Short mmCIF file of N, CA and C in Angstrom, two decimals:
data_model
loop_
_atom_site.label_atom_id
_atom_site.label_comp_id
_atom_site.label_asym_id
_atom_site.label_seq_id
_atom_site.Cartn_x
_atom_site.Cartn_y
_atom_site.Cartn_z
N MET A 895 -4.67 -12.44 -1.69
CA MET A 895 -4.71 -11.97 -0.36
C MET A 895 -4.52 -10.45 -0.29
N LEU A 896 -3.50 -9.90 -1.01
CA LEU A 896 -3.28 -8.50 -0.96
C LEU A 896 -4.37 -7.72 -1.69
N SER A 897 -5.07 -8.34 -2.63
CA SER A 897 -6.22 -7.67 -3.26
C SER A 897 -7.28 -7.37 -2.18
N GLU A 898 -7.53 -8.35 -1.31
CA GLU A 898 -8.51 -8.15 -0.24
C GLU A 898 -8.01 -7.09 0.75
N ALA A 899 -6.76 -7.07 1.02
CA ALA A 899 -6.21 -6.09 1.98
C ALA A 899 -6.44 -4.68 1.45
N LEU A 900 -6.37 -4.50 0.15
CA LEU A 900 -6.65 -3.19 -0.44
C LEU A 900 -8.14 -2.87 -0.47
N THR A 901 -8.91 -3.76 -1.09
CA THR A 901 -10.34 -3.48 -1.22
C THR A 901 -11.10 -3.37 0.07
N GLU A 902 -10.64 -4.08 1.12
CA GLU A 902 -11.28 -4.01 2.41
C GLU A 902 -10.76 -2.88 3.31
N SER A 903 -9.78 -2.17 2.81
CA SER A 903 -9.24 -1.02 3.61
C SER A 903 -10.06 0.21 3.33
N ALA A 904 -9.72 1.28 4.00
CA ALA A 904 -10.37 2.56 3.80
C ALA A 904 -10.04 3.10 2.39
N LEU A 905 -8.96 2.64 1.80
CA LEU A 905 -8.58 3.07 0.46
C LEU A 905 -9.51 2.61 -0.59
N GLY A 906 -9.98 1.36 -0.51
CA GLY A 906 -10.99 0.82 -1.36
C GLY A 906 -10.55 0.35 -2.75
N GLY A 907 -9.42 0.75 -3.23
CA GLY A 907 -8.98 0.27 -4.57
C GLY A 907 -8.79 1.43 -5.56
N VAL A 908 -8.48 1.06 -6.80
CA VAL A 908 -8.20 2.06 -7.83
C VAL A 908 -9.14 1.93 -9.02
N GLY A 909 -10.24 1.22 -8.88
CA GLY A 909 -11.18 1.07 -9.98
C GLY A 909 -10.94 -0.09 -10.89
N ARG A 910 -9.99 -0.94 -10.52
CA ARG A 910 -9.71 -2.17 -11.26
C ARG A 910 -8.98 -3.14 -10.35
N GLU A 911 -8.67 -4.31 -10.85
CA GLU A 911 -7.95 -5.26 -9.97
C GLU A 911 -6.61 -4.64 -9.54
N ALA A 912 -6.40 -4.68 -8.25
CA ALA A 912 -5.17 -4.15 -7.68
C ALA A 912 -4.96 -4.82 -6.34
N ALA A 913 -3.74 -4.70 -5.84
CA ALA A 913 -3.38 -5.25 -4.54
C ALA A 913 -2.35 -4.34 -3.89
N GLY A 914 -2.34 -4.35 -2.61
CA GLY A 914 -1.35 -3.53 -1.91
C GLY A 914 -1.39 -3.72 -0.43
N MET A 915 -0.41 -3.15 0.24
CA MET A 915 -0.24 -3.33 1.67
C MET A 915 0.50 -2.11 2.26
N PRO A 916 -0.04 -1.61 3.39
CA PRO A 916 0.68 -0.52 4.08
C PRO A 916 1.76 -1.06 5.00
N GLY A 917 2.65 -0.17 5.38
CA GLY A 917 3.67 -0.53 6.36
C GLY A 917 4.02 0.70 7.17
N THR A 918 4.36 0.44 8.45
CA THR A 918 4.73 1.50 9.37
C THR A 918 5.76 0.97 10.33
N THR A 919 6.79 1.76 10.56
CA THR A 919 7.82 1.30 11.51
C THR A 919 7.35 1.58 12.92
N GLY A 920 7.94 0.91 13.86
CA GLY A 920 7.67 1.19 15.27
C GLY A 920 8.05 2.62 15.59
N GLY A 921 7.24 3.30 16.38
CA GLY A 921 7.50 4.65 16.69
C GLY A 921 7.18 5.65 15.59
N PHE A 922 6.56 5.16 14.55
CA PHE A 922 6.12 6.01 13.45
C PHE A 922 7.29 6.82 12.86
N THR A 923 8.46 6.20 12.73
CA THR A 923 9.62 6.85 12.14
C THR A 923 9.58 6.86 10.63
N ALA A 924 8.77 6.02 10.02
CA ALA A 924 8.58 5.97 8.57
C ALA A 924 7.26 5.23 8.25
N ALA A 925 6.70 5.53 7.14
CA ALA A 925 5.47 4.82 6.70
C ALA A 925 5.50 4.70 5.20
N TRP A 926 4.84 3.64 4.67
CA TRP A 926 4.86 3.44 3.25
C TRP A 926 3.63 2.69 2.82
N TYR A 927 3.36 2.75 1.52
CA TYR A 927 2.35 1.90 0.89
C TYR A 927 2.92 1.39 -0.39
N ALA A 928 2.79 0.08 -0.59
CA ALA A 928 3.30 -0.54 -1.86
C ALA A 928 2.11 -1.33 -2.44
N GLY A 929 1.94 -1.20 -3.76
CA GLY A 929 0.85 -1.90 -4.38
C GLY A 929 1.07 -2.07 -5.88
N TYR A 930 0.14 -2.76 -6.52
CA TYR A 930 0.29 -3.08 -7.91
C TYR A 930 -1.03 -3.45 -8.53
N THR A 931 -1.09 -3.28 -9.85
CA THR A 931 -2.16 -3.84 -10.71
C THR A 931 -1.42 -4.89 -11.53
N PRO A 932 -2.15 -5.62 -12.38
CA PRO A 932 -1.46 -6.62 -13.24
C PRO A 932 -0.37 -5.96 -14.14
N GLY A 933 -0.47 -4.69 -14.41
CA GLY A 933 0.52 -4.11 -15.35
C GLY A 933 1.40 -3.02 -14.74
N LEU A 934 1.22 -2.62 -13.50
CA LEU A 934 1.97 -1.50 -12.97
C LEU A 934 2.18 -1.68 -11.45
N ALA A 935 3.34 -1.38 -10.99
CA ALA A 935 3.62 -1.44 -9.53
C ALA A 935 4.19 -0.08 -9.12
N SER A 936 3.91 0.29 -7.87
CA SER A 936 4.50 1.51 -7.32
C SER A 936 4.47 1.46 -5.83
N ALA A 937 5.28 2.33 -5.21
CA ALA A 937 5.34 2.44 -3.76
C ALA A 937 5.52 3.90 -3.40
N VAL A 938 5.01 4.23 -2.23
CA VAL A 938 5.16 5.55 -1.66
C VAL A 938 5.75 5.39 -0.28
N SER A 939 6.86 6.12 -0.04
CA SER A 939 7.53 6.07 1.25
C SER A 939 7.56 7.47 1.84
N LEU A 940 7.31 7.58 3.14
CA LEU A 940 7.26 8.89 3.77
C LEU A 940 8.06 8.82 5.08
N GLY A 941 8.90 9.81 5.27
CA GLY A 941 9.69 9.94 6.46
C GLY A 941 10.36 11.32 6.43
N ASP A 942 10.77 11.76 7.58
CA ASP A 942 11.47 13.04 7.67
C ASP A 942 12.90 12.89 7.22
N PRO A 943 13.38 13.65 6.22
CA PRO A 943 14.75 13.50 5.73
C PRO A 943 15.81 13.85 6.80
N ARG A 944 15.42 14.54 7.83
CA ARG A 944 16.35 14.87 8.93
C ARG A 944 16.58 13.65 9.84
N GLY A 945 15.82 12.62 9.68
CA GLY A 945 15.96 11.42 10.50
C GLY A 945 14.69 11.11 11.23
N GLY A 946 14.14 9.90 10.95
CA GLY A 946 12.89 9.49 11.50
C GLY A 946 12.84 9.29 13.00
N TYR A 947 13.97 8.85 13.55
CA TYR A 947 13.97 8.64 15.00
C TYR A 947 13.94 9.97 15.77
N ARG A 948 14.61 10.96 15.20
CA ARG A 948 14.59 12.26 15.83
C ARG A 948 13.29 13.03 15.53
N TYR A 949 12.77 12.81 14.31
CA TYR A 949 11.57 13.51 13.85
C TYR A 949 10.53 12.51 13.38
N PRO A 950 9.85 11.80 14.24
CA PRO A 950 8.84 10.79 13.85
C PRO A 950 7.60 11.47 13.23
N LEU A 951 6.86 10.65 12.59
CA LEU A 951 5.63 11.11 11.94
C LEU A 951 4.47 11.15 12.92
N THR A 952 4.66 11.90 13.96
CA THR A 952 3.60 12.05 15.01
C THR A 952 3.34 13.52 15.18
N ASP A 953 2.11 13.85 15.34
CA ASP A 953 1.66 15.25 15.50
C ASP A 953 2.25 16.15 14.41
N VAL A 954 1.99 15.77 13.14
CA VAL A 954 2.47 16.50 11.99
C VAL A 954 1.32 17.01 11.15
N THR A 955 1.56 18.03 10.34
CA THR A 955 0.63 18.55 9.38
C THR A 955 1.14 18.27 8.00
N VAL A 956 0.35 17.55 7.19
CA VAL A 956 0.72 17.20 5.83
C VAL A 956 -0.40 17.67 4.90
N GLY A 957 -0.07 18.53 3.97
CA GLY A 957 -1.13 19.04 3.03
C GLY A 957 -2.24 19.74 3.74
N GLY A 958 -1.94 20.44 4.81
CA GLY A 958 -2.93 21.22 5.54
C GLY A 958 -3.80 20.39 6.51
N HIS A 959 -3.52 19.09 6.58
CA HIS A 959 -4.31 18.21 7.44
C HIS A 959 -3.40 17.75 8.60
N ARG A 960 -3.90 17.84 9.81
CA ARG A 960 -3.10 17.46 11.00
C ARG A 960 -3.29 15.96 11.28
N TYR A 961 -2.22 15.27 11.53
CA TYR A 961 -2.25 13.81 11.83
C TYR A 961 -1.58 13.60 13.21
N PRO A 962 -2.29 12.95 14.14
CA PRO A 962 -1.67 12.60 15.39
C PRO A 962 -0.48 11.64 15.15
N ARG A 963 -0.61 10.75 14.11
CA ARG A 963 0.44 9.85 13.70
C ARG A 963 0.12 9.40 12.26
N VAL A 964 1.18 9.25 11.49
CA VAL A 964 1.07 8.84 10.09
C VAL A 964 1.41 7.36 9.99
N ASP A 965 0.50 6.57 9.50
CA ASP A 965 0.79 5.17 9.21
C ASP A 965 0.70 4.92 7.73
N GLY A 966 1.06 3.74 7.26
CA GLY A 966 1.08 3.47 5.81
C GLY A 966 -0.24 3.61 5.10
N ALA A 967 -1.34 3.38 5.80
CA ALA A 967 -2.65 3.48 5.17
C ALA A 967 -3.17 4.92 5.07
N SER A 968 -2.55 5.86 5.83
CA SER A 968 -3.07 7.21 5.84
C SER A 968 -2.42 8.01 4.67
N VAL A 969 -1.45 8.79 4.91
CA VAL A 969 -0.87 9.64 3.86
C VAL A 969 -0.26 8.86 2.72
N PRO A 970 0.66 7.93 2.96
CA PRO A 970 1.24 7.19 1.84
C PRO A 970 0.16 6.40 1.05
N GLY A 971 -0.80 5.81 1.71
CA GLY A 971 -1.86 5.11 1.03
C GLY A 971 -2.70 5.98 0.19
N SER A 972 -3.04 7.14 0.63
CA SER A 972 -3.83 8.11 -0.15
C SER A 972 -3.06 8.58 -1.35
N ILE A 973 -1.76 8.86 -1.21
CA ILE A 973 -0.94 9.27 -2.34
C ILE A 973 -0.84 8.15 -3.35
N TRP A 974 -0.66 6.91 -2.86
CA TRP A 974 -0.59 5.77 -3.76
C TRP A 974 -1.85 5.61 -4.55
N LYS A 975 -3.00 5.65 -3.87
CA LYS A 975 -4.29 5.45 -4.54
C LYS A 975 -4.50 6.51 -5.60
N GLU A 976 -4.30 7.78 -5.27
CA GLU A 976 -4.53 8.86 -6.23
C GLU A 976 -3.61 8.77 -7.42
N THR A 977 -2.34 8.41 -7.20
CA THR A 977 -1.37 8.28 -8.29
C THR A 977 -1.71 7.09 -9.15
N MET A 978 -2.00 5.95 -8.57
CA MET A 978 -2.29 4.76 -9.40
C MET A 978 -3.60 4.92 -10.13
N THR A 979 -4.59 5.53 -9.54
CA THR A 979 -5.86 5.76 -10.22
C THR A 979 -5.65 6.53 -11.52
N GLU A 980 -4.82 7.60 -11.40
CA GLU A 980 -4.51 8.42 -12.60
C GLU A 980 -3.65 7.66 -13.58
N ALA A 981 -2.67 6.89 -13.07
CA ALA A 981 -1.74 6.19 -13.93
C ALA A 981 -2.43 5.12 -14.81
N VAL A 982 -3.47 4.48 -14.27
CA VAL A 982 -4.13 3.44 -15.07
C VAL A 982 -5.33 3.95 -15.87
N ARG A 983 -5.70 5.21 -15.60
CA ARG A 983 -6.84 5.77 -16.36
C ARG A 983 -6.56 5.76 -17.86
N GLY A 984 -7.47 5.20 -18.63
CA GLY A 984 -7.34 5.15 -20.10
C GLY A 984 -6.48 4.02 -20.59
N THR A 985 -6.01 3.17 -19.69
CA THR A 985 -5.21 2.02 -20.13
C THR A 985 -6.09 0.77 -20.19
N ARG A 986 -5.71 -0.20 -20.95
CA ARG A 986 -6.47 -1.42 -21.07
C ARG A 986 -6.45 -2.17 -19.75
N GLU A 987 -7.62 -2.55 -19.28
CA GLU A 987 -7.75 -3.28 -18.04
C GLU A 987 -7.46 -4.75 -18.23
N THR A 988 -6.61 -5.30 -17.39
CA THR A 988 -6.30 -6.75 -17.39
C THR A 988 -6.46 -7.23 -15.97
N GLY A 989 -6.58 -8.55 -15.87
CA GLY A 989 -6.79 -9.13 -14.53
C GLY A 989 -5.51 -9.92 -14.10
N PHE A 990 -5.50 -10.25 -12.83
CA PHE A 990 -4.42 -11.05 -12.34
C PHE A 990 -4.57 -12.50 -12.82
N VAL A 991 -3.44 -13.12 -13.12
CA VAL A 991 -3.41 -14.48 -13.50
C VAL A 991 -3.39 -15.36 -12.25
N PRO A 992 -4.34 -16.27 -12.10
CA PRO A 992 -4.32 -17.07 -10.88
C PRO A 992 -3.06 -17.92 -10.83
N PRO A 993 -2.46 -18.13 -9.64
CA PRO A 993 -1.26 -18.93 -9.52
C PRO A 993 -1.49 -20.38 -9.87
N ASP A 994 -0.50 -21.01 -10.43
CA ASP A 994 -0.61 -22.44 -10.71
C ASP A 994 -0.45 -23.23 -9.42
N ALA A 995 -1.56 -23.72 -8.90
CA ALA A 995 -1.56 -24.40 -7.60
C ALA A 995 -0.64 -25.63 -7.58
N GLY A 996 -0.44 -26.25 -8.72
CA GLY A 996 0.46 -27.39 -8.85
C GLY A 996 1.89 -27.02 -8.54
N ARG A 997 2.24 -25.79 -8.93
CA ARG A 997 3.64 -25.34 -8.73
C ARG A 997 3.77 -24.52 -7.46
N PHE A 998 2.77 -23.78 -7.07
CA PHE A 998 2.89 -22.84 -5.99
C PHE A 998 1.91 -23.08 -4.81
N GLY A 999 1.15 -24.16 -4.90
CA GLY A 999 0.12 -24.43 -3.89
C GLY A 999 0.70 -24.98 -2.59
N GLY A 1000 1.89 -25.50 -2.65
CA GLY A 1000 2.46 -26.09 -1.43
C GLY A 1000 1.59 -27.20 -0.98
N CYS A 1001 1.48 -27.35 0.33
CA CYS A 1001 0.65 -28.40 0.89
C CYS A 1001 -0.43 -27.79 1.78
N ARG A 1002 -0.99 -26.71 1.34
CA ARG A 1002 -1.96 -25.99 2.09
C ARG A 1002 -3.11 -26.88 2.59
N ASP A 1003 -3.64 -27.73 1.68
CA ASP A 1003 -4.81 -28.52 2.04
C ASP A 1003 -4.50 -29.90 2.58
N ALA A 1004 -3.38 -30.49 2.20
CA ALA A 1004 -3.11 -31.88 2.59
C ALA A 1004 -1.63 -32.04 2.77
N CYS A 1005 -1.09 -31.50 3.83
CA CYS A 1005 0.32 -31.62 4.14
C CYS A 1005 0.61 -32.97 4.77
N PRO A 1006 1.71 -33.63 4.28
CA PRO A 1006 2.06 -34.92 4.94
C PRO A 1006 2.57 -34.66 6.37
N ASN A 1007 2.36 -35.66 7.23
CA ASN A 1007 2.76 -35.51 8.65
C ASN A 1007 4.24 -35.70 8.79
#
């Protein structure tokens, strides 16, 4: 599910199997992106160290680009993608192991009443 969230987002992925999800607090007081490949996980969190409620991520300039509001898919997501793309460059590519539906499938298809 999180693989689709990454590949179908504006971020598009890191050139190999990966998954991730953005997050943003109400009022844009903080934003983050957390994601992983089969061999590496990382997260980027962004907020004003003076206090997010007093200094929300609205109408800010980051890296010379002005943002009306920063959400998890914007600045944190871009930082995550660039960092992970470089981190996995030149490493052996592996895939995700499918979950054991017998152990973790629950009753998705045929739940008892």
